[in-house]
Short mmCIF file of C-alpha atoms and ligand atoms in Angstrom, two decimals:
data_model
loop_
_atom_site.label_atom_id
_atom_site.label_comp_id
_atom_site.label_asym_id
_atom_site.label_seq_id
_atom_site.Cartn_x
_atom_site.Cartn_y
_atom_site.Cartn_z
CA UNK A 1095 -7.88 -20.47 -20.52
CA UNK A 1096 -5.99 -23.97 -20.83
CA UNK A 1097 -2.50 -22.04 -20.64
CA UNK A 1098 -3.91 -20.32 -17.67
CA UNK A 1099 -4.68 -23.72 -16.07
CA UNK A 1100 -1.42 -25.12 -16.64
CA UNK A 1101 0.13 -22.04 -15.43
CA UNK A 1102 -1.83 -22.28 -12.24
CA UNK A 1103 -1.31 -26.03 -11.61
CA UNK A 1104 2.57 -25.20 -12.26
CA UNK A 1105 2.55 -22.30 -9.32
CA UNK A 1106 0.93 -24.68 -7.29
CA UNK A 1107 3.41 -27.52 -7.53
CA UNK A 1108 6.11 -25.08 -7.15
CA UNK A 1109 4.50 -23.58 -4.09
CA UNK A 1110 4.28 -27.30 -2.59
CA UNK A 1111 7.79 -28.04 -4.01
CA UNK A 1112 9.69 -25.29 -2.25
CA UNK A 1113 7.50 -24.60 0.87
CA UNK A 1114 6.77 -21.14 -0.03
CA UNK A 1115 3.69 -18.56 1.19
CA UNK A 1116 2.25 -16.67 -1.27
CA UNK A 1117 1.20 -13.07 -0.08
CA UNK A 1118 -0.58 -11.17 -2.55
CA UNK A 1119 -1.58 -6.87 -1.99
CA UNK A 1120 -5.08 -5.95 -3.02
CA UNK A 1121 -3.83 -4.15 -5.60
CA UNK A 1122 -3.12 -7.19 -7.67
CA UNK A 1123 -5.07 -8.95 -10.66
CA UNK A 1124 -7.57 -11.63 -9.36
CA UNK A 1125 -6.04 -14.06 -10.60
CA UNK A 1126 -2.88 -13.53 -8.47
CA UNK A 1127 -5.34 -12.47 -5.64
CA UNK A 1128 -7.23 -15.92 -6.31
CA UNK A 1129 -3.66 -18.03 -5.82
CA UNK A 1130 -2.32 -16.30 -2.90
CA UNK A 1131 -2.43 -17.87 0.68
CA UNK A 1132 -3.07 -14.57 1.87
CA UNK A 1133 -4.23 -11.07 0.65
CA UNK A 1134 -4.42 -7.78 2.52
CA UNK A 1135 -3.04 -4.33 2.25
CA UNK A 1136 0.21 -3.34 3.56
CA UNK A 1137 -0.58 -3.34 6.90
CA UNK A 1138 -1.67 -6.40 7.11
CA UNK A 1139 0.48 -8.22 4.63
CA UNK A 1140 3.30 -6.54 6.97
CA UNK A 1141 2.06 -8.64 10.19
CA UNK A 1142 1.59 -11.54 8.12
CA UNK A 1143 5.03 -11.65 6.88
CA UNK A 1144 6.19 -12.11 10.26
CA UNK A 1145 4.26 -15.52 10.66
CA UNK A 1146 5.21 -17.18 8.23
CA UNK A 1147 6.87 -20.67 8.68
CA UNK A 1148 7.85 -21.69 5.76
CA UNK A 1149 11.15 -20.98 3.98
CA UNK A 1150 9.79 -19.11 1.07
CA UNK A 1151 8.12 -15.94 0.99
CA UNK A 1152 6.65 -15.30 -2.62
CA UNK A 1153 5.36 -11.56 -2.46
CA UNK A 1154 2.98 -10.61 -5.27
CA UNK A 1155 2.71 -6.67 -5.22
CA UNK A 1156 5.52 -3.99 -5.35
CA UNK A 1157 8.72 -3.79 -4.46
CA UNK A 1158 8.87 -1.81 -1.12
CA UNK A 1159 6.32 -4.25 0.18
CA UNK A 1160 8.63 -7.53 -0.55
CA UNK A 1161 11.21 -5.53 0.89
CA UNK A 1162 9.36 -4.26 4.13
CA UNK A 1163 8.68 -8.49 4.28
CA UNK A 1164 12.49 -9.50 4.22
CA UNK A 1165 13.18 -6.98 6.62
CA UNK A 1166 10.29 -8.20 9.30
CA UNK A 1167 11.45 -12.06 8.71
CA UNK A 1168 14.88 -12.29 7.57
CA UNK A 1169 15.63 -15.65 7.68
CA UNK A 1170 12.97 -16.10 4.64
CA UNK A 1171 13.85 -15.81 1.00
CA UNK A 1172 11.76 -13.35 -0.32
CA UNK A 1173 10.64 -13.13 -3.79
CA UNK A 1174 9.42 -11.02 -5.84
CA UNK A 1175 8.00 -12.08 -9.45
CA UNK A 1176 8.78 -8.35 -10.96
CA UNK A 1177 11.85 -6.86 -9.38
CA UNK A 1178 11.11 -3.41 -11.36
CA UNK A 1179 7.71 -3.54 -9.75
CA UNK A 1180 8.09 -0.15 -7.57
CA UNK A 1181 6.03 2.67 -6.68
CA UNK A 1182 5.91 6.31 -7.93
CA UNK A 1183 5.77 7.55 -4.09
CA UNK A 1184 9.30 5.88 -3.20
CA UNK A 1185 10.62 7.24 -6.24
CA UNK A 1186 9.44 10.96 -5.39
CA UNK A 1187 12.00 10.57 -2.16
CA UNK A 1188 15.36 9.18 -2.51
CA UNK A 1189 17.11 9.10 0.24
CA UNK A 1190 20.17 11.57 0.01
CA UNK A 1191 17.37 14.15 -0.74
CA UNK A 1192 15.30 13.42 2.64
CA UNK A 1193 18.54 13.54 4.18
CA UNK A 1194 19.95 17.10 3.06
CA UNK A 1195 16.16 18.31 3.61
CA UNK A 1196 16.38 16.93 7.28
CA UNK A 1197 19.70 18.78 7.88
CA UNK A 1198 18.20 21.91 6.48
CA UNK A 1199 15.28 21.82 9.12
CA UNK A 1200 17.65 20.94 11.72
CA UNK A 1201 19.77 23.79 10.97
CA UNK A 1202 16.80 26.13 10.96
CA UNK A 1203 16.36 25.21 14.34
CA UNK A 1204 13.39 22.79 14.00
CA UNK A 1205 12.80 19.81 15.86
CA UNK A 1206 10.47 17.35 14.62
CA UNK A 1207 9.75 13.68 13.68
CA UNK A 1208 10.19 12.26 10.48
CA UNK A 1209 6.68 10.02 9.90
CA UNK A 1210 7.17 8.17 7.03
CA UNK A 1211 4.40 6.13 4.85
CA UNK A 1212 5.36 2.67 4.01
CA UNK A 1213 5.67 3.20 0.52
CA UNK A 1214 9.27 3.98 0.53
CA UNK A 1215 12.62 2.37 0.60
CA UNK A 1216 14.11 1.19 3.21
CA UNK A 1217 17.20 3.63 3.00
CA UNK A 1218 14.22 6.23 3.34
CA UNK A 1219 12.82 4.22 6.32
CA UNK A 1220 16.12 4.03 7.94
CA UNK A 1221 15.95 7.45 8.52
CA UNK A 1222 12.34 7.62 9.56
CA UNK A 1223 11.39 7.69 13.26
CA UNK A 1224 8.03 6.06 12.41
CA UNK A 1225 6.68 3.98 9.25
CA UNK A 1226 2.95 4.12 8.83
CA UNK A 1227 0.40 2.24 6.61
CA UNK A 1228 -3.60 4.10 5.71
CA UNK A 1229 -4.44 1.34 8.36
CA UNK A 1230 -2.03 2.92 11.58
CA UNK A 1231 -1.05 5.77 10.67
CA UNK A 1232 -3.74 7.68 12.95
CA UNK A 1233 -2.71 6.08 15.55
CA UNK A 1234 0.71 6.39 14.99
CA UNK A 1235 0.76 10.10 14.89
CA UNK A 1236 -1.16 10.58 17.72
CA UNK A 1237 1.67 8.74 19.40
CA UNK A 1238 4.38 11.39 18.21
CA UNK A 1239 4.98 13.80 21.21
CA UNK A 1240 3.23 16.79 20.69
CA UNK A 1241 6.73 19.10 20.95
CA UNK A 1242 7.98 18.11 17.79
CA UNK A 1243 6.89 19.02 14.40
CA UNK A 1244 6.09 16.19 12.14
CA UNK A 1245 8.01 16.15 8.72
CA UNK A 1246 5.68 13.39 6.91
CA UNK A 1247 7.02 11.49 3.41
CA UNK A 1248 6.46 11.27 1.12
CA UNK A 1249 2.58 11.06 0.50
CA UNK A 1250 1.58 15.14 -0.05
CA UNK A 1251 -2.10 14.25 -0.37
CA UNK A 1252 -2.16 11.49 2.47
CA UNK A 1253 -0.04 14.00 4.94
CA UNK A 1254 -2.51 16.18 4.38
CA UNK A 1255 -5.72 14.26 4.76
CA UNK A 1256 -4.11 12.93 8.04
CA UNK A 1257 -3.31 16.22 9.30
CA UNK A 1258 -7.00 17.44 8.60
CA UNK A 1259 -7.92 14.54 10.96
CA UNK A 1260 -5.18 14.47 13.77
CA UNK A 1261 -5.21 17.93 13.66
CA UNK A 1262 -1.06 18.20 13.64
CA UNK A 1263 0.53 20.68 12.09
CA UNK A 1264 3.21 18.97 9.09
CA UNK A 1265 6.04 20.03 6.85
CA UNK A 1266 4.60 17.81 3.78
CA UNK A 1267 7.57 15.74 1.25
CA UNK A 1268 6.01 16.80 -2.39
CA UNK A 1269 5.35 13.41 -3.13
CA UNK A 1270 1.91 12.02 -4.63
CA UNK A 1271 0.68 8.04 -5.88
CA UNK A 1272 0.17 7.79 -9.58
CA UNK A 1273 -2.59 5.94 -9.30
CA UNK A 1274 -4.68 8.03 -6.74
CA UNK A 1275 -3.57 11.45 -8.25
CA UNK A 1276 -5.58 11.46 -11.31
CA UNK A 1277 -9.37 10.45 -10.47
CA UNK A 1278 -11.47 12.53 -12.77
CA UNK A 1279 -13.47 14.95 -10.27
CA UNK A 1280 -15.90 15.38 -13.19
CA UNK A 1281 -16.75 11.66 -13.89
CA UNK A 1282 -16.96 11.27 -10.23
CA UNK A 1283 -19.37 13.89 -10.38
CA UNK A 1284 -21.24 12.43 -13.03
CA UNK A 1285 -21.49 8.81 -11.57
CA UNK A 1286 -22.76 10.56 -8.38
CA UNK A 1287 -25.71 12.43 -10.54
CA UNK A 1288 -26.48 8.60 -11.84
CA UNK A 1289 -26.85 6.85 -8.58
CA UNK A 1290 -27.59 9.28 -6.07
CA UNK A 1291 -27.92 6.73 -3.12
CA UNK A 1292 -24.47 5.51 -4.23
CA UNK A 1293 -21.60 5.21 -1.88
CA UNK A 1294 -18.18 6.96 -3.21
CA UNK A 1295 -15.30 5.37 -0.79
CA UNK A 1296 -11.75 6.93 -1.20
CA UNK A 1297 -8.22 6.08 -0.97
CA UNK A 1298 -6.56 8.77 1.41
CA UNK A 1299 -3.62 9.18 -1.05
CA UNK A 1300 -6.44 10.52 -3.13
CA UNK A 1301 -6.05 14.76 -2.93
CA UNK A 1302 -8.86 16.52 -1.52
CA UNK A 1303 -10.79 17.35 -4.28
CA UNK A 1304 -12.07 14.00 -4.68
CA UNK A 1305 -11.97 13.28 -0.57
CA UNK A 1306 -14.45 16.25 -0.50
CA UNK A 1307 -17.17 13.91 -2.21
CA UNK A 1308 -16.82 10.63 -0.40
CA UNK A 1309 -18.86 9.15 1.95
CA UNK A 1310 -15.78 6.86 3.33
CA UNK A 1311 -12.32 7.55 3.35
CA UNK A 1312 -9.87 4.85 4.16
CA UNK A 1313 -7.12 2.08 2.84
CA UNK A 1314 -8.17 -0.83 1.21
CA UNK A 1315 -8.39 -2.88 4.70
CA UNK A 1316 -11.14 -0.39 5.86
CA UNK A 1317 -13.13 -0.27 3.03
CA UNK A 1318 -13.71 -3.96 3.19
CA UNK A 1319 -14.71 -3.45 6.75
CA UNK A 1320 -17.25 -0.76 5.66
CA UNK A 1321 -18.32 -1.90 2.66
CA UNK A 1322 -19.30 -5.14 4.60
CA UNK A 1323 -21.86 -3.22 6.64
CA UNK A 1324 -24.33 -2.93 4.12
CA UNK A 1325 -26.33 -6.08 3.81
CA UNK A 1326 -28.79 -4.39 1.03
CA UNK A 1327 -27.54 -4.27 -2.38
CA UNK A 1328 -25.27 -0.44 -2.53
CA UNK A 1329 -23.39 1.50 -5.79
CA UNK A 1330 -19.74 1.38 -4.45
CA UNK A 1331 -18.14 3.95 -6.49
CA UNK A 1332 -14.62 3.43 -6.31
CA UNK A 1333 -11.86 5.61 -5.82
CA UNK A 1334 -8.76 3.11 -5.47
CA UNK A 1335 -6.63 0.94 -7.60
CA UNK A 1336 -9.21 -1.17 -9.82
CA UNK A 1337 -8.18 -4.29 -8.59
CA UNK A 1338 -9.48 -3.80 -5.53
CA UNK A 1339 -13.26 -4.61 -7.08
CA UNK A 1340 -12.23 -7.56 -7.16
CA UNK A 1341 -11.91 -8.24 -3.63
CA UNK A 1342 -14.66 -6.28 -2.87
CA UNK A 1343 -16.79 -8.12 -5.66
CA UNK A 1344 -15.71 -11.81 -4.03
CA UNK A 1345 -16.43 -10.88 -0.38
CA UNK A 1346 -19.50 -8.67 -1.18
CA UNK A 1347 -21.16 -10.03 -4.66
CA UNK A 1348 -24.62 -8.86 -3.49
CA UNK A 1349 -23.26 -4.91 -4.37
CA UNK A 1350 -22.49 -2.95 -7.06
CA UNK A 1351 -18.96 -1.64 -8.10
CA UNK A 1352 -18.26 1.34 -10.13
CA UNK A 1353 -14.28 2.08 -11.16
CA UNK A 1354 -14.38 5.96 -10.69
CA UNK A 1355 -12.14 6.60 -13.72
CA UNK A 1356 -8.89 8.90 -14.13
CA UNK A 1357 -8.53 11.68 -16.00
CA UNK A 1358 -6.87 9.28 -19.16
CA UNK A 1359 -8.02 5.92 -18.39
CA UNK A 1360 -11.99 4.52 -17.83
CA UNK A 1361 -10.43 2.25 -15.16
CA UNK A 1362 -7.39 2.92 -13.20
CA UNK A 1363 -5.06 0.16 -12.54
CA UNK A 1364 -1.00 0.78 -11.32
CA UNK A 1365 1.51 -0.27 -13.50
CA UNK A 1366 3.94 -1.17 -11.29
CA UNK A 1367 1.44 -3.97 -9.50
CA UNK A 1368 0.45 -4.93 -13.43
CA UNK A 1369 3.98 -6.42 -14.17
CA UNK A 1370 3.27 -9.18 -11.72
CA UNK A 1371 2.04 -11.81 -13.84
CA UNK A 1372 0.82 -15.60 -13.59
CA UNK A 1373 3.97 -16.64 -15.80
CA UNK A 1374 6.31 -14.23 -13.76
CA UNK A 1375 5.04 -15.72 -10.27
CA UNK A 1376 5.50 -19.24 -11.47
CA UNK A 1377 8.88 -18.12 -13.12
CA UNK A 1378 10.27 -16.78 -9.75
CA UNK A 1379 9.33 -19.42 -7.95
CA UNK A 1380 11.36 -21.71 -10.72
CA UNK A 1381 14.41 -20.05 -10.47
CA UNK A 1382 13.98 -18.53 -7.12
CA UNK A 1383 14.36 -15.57 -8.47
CA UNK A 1384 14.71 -12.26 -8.49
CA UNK A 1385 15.03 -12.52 -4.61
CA UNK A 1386 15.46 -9.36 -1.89
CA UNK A 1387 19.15 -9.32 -0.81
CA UNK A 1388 19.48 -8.11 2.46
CA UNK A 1389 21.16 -5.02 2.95
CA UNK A 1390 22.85 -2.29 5.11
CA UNK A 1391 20.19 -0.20 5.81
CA UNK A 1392 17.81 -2.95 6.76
CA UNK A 1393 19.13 -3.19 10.29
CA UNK A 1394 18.14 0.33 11.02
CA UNK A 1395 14.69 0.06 8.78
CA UNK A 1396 13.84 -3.13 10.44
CA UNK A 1397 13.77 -1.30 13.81
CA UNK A 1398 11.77 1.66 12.98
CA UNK A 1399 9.49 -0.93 11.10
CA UNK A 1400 8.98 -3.18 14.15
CA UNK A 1401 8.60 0.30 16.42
CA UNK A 1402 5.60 1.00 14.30
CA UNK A 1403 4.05 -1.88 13.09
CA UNK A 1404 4.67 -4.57 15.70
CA UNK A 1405 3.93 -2.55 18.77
CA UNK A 1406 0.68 -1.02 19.41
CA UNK A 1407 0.62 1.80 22.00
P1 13P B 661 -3.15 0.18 1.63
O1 13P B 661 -2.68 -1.17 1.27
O2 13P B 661 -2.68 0.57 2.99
O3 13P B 661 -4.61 0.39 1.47
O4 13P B 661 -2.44 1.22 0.65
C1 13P B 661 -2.47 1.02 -0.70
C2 13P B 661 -1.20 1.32 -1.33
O5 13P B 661 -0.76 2.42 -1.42
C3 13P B 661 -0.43 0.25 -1.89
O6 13P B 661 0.67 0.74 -2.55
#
């Protein structure tokens, strides 16, 4: 606990030292969460990065996120305290592979969209017509003129979900989360049997077979909202990253959480938001470093970015 301490008075001396915001993804460990100057989930953490004022950027969560940050305020260093902190959904679609797909479809004489979900790099986003978060990308599809076909990357499970709800037909990437593929339908099942007035909410990159037994389905910004209209005591069971309790349990303490566990874990955390660490965040900030290093396909992400995130219909 005394290490801890130190390591927390140390982050916040650096953070005064070298004028630096600390945004921090839900997904994080408390402690991080605690620190940060802001939390959210990528939506929102995307907005925020454009406000910031001061110099330094430190962005606790994965790597597409600190990226999607640099690109919506360049003139910040960003940093990152794991640079091999990425995501198994922007590994599922590199970009030379989206692009031979694309030419295929063209050839074949379809015309369509590419919708693409945030989690991805920006060579992917740069050639994306739209990025979406869980938290816009409703909205954002509705906004896709109904004569083209949507090609949506590379979330299978939440391409699906979203084209149950907008009711658009979509050529799917094969692409799933880690993390959300491998709840344990059983155990979910069993947790509902104990606490039958429980409330099971669900990520959307979740596949259907545990959507099919939630009461809410939504990102992690929208089950704050939701979980915050219960005043009485409720059983959240939860079907998202297991840090998000965390939030949920500091906003919300009157309710009860419940990690819905995966198929090989009791509680199911991402690996790639677990290398951020107290010591790494305070390390980066040290040596500012590692930092994102702005690159060629930025220009072109930047603008499809700032088309879907910064301009609402
Ligand atoms: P949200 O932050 O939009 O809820 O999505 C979670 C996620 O996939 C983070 O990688």
């Amino acid at each position: 606990v005394a290490i801890a301490e130190d390591v927390v008075a140390e982050i916040q001396s650096l953070k005064k030292q070298l004028g630096a915001t600390i945004l921090a993804h839900y997904y994080q460990e408390g402690e991080i969460q605690e620190l940060a100057d802001i939390t959210g989930d990528s939506l929102k953490l995307a907005r925020e990065a454009t406000k910031v004022e001061s110099p330094v950027i430190v962005f606790c969560g994965v790597h597409f996120m600190a990226e999607t940050a640099k690109m919506l305020n360049p003139s910040k260093k960003v940093l990152l305290p794991d640079m091999k902190a990425g995501c198994s959904l922007s590994d599922s679609c590199p970009a030379d592979k989206l692009h031979r797909y694309q030419e295929m479809l063209r050839e074949n004489g379809h015309k369509f969209q590419t919708v693409t979900y945030i989690n991805s790099s920006a060579a992917v986003k740069a050639l994306s017509d739209w990025v979406v978060t869980s938290g816009n990308a409703e909205e954002i599809i509705r906004r896709v003129p109904s004569e083209y076909e949507i090609l949506f990357v590379p979330d299978r499970h939440l391409g699906r979900y979203l084209s149950e709800v907008t009711g658009r037909q979509m050529i799917l990437w094969n692409g799933s989360c880690m993390v959300h593929e491998i709840f344990s339908v059983q155990d979910l099942l069993k947790l509902k049997k104990q606490m039958p007035a429980g409330k099971t909410l669900a990520h959307p990159e979740c596949p259907a077979n545990i959507l099919e037994h939630a009461d809410f389905i939504g990102g992690t910004e929208a089950m704050i909202k939701y979980v915050g209209s219960f005043k009485e005591p409720v059983d959240f069971l939860v079907a998202t990253e297991a840090n998000m309790m965390w939030q949920l349990q500091s906003r919300f303490a009157q309710h009860r959480y419940h990690p819905v566990p995966g198929i090989t874990c009791a509680c199911n955390k991402c690996p790639h938001m677990a290398l951020n660490t107290l010591e790494k965040l305070r390390d980066c900030m040290l040596h500012q470093s590692p930092e994102i290093i702005w690159q060629p396909e930025f220009d072109q992400a930047r603008k499809v970015l700032e088309k879907s995130l910064l301009n609402p219909a």
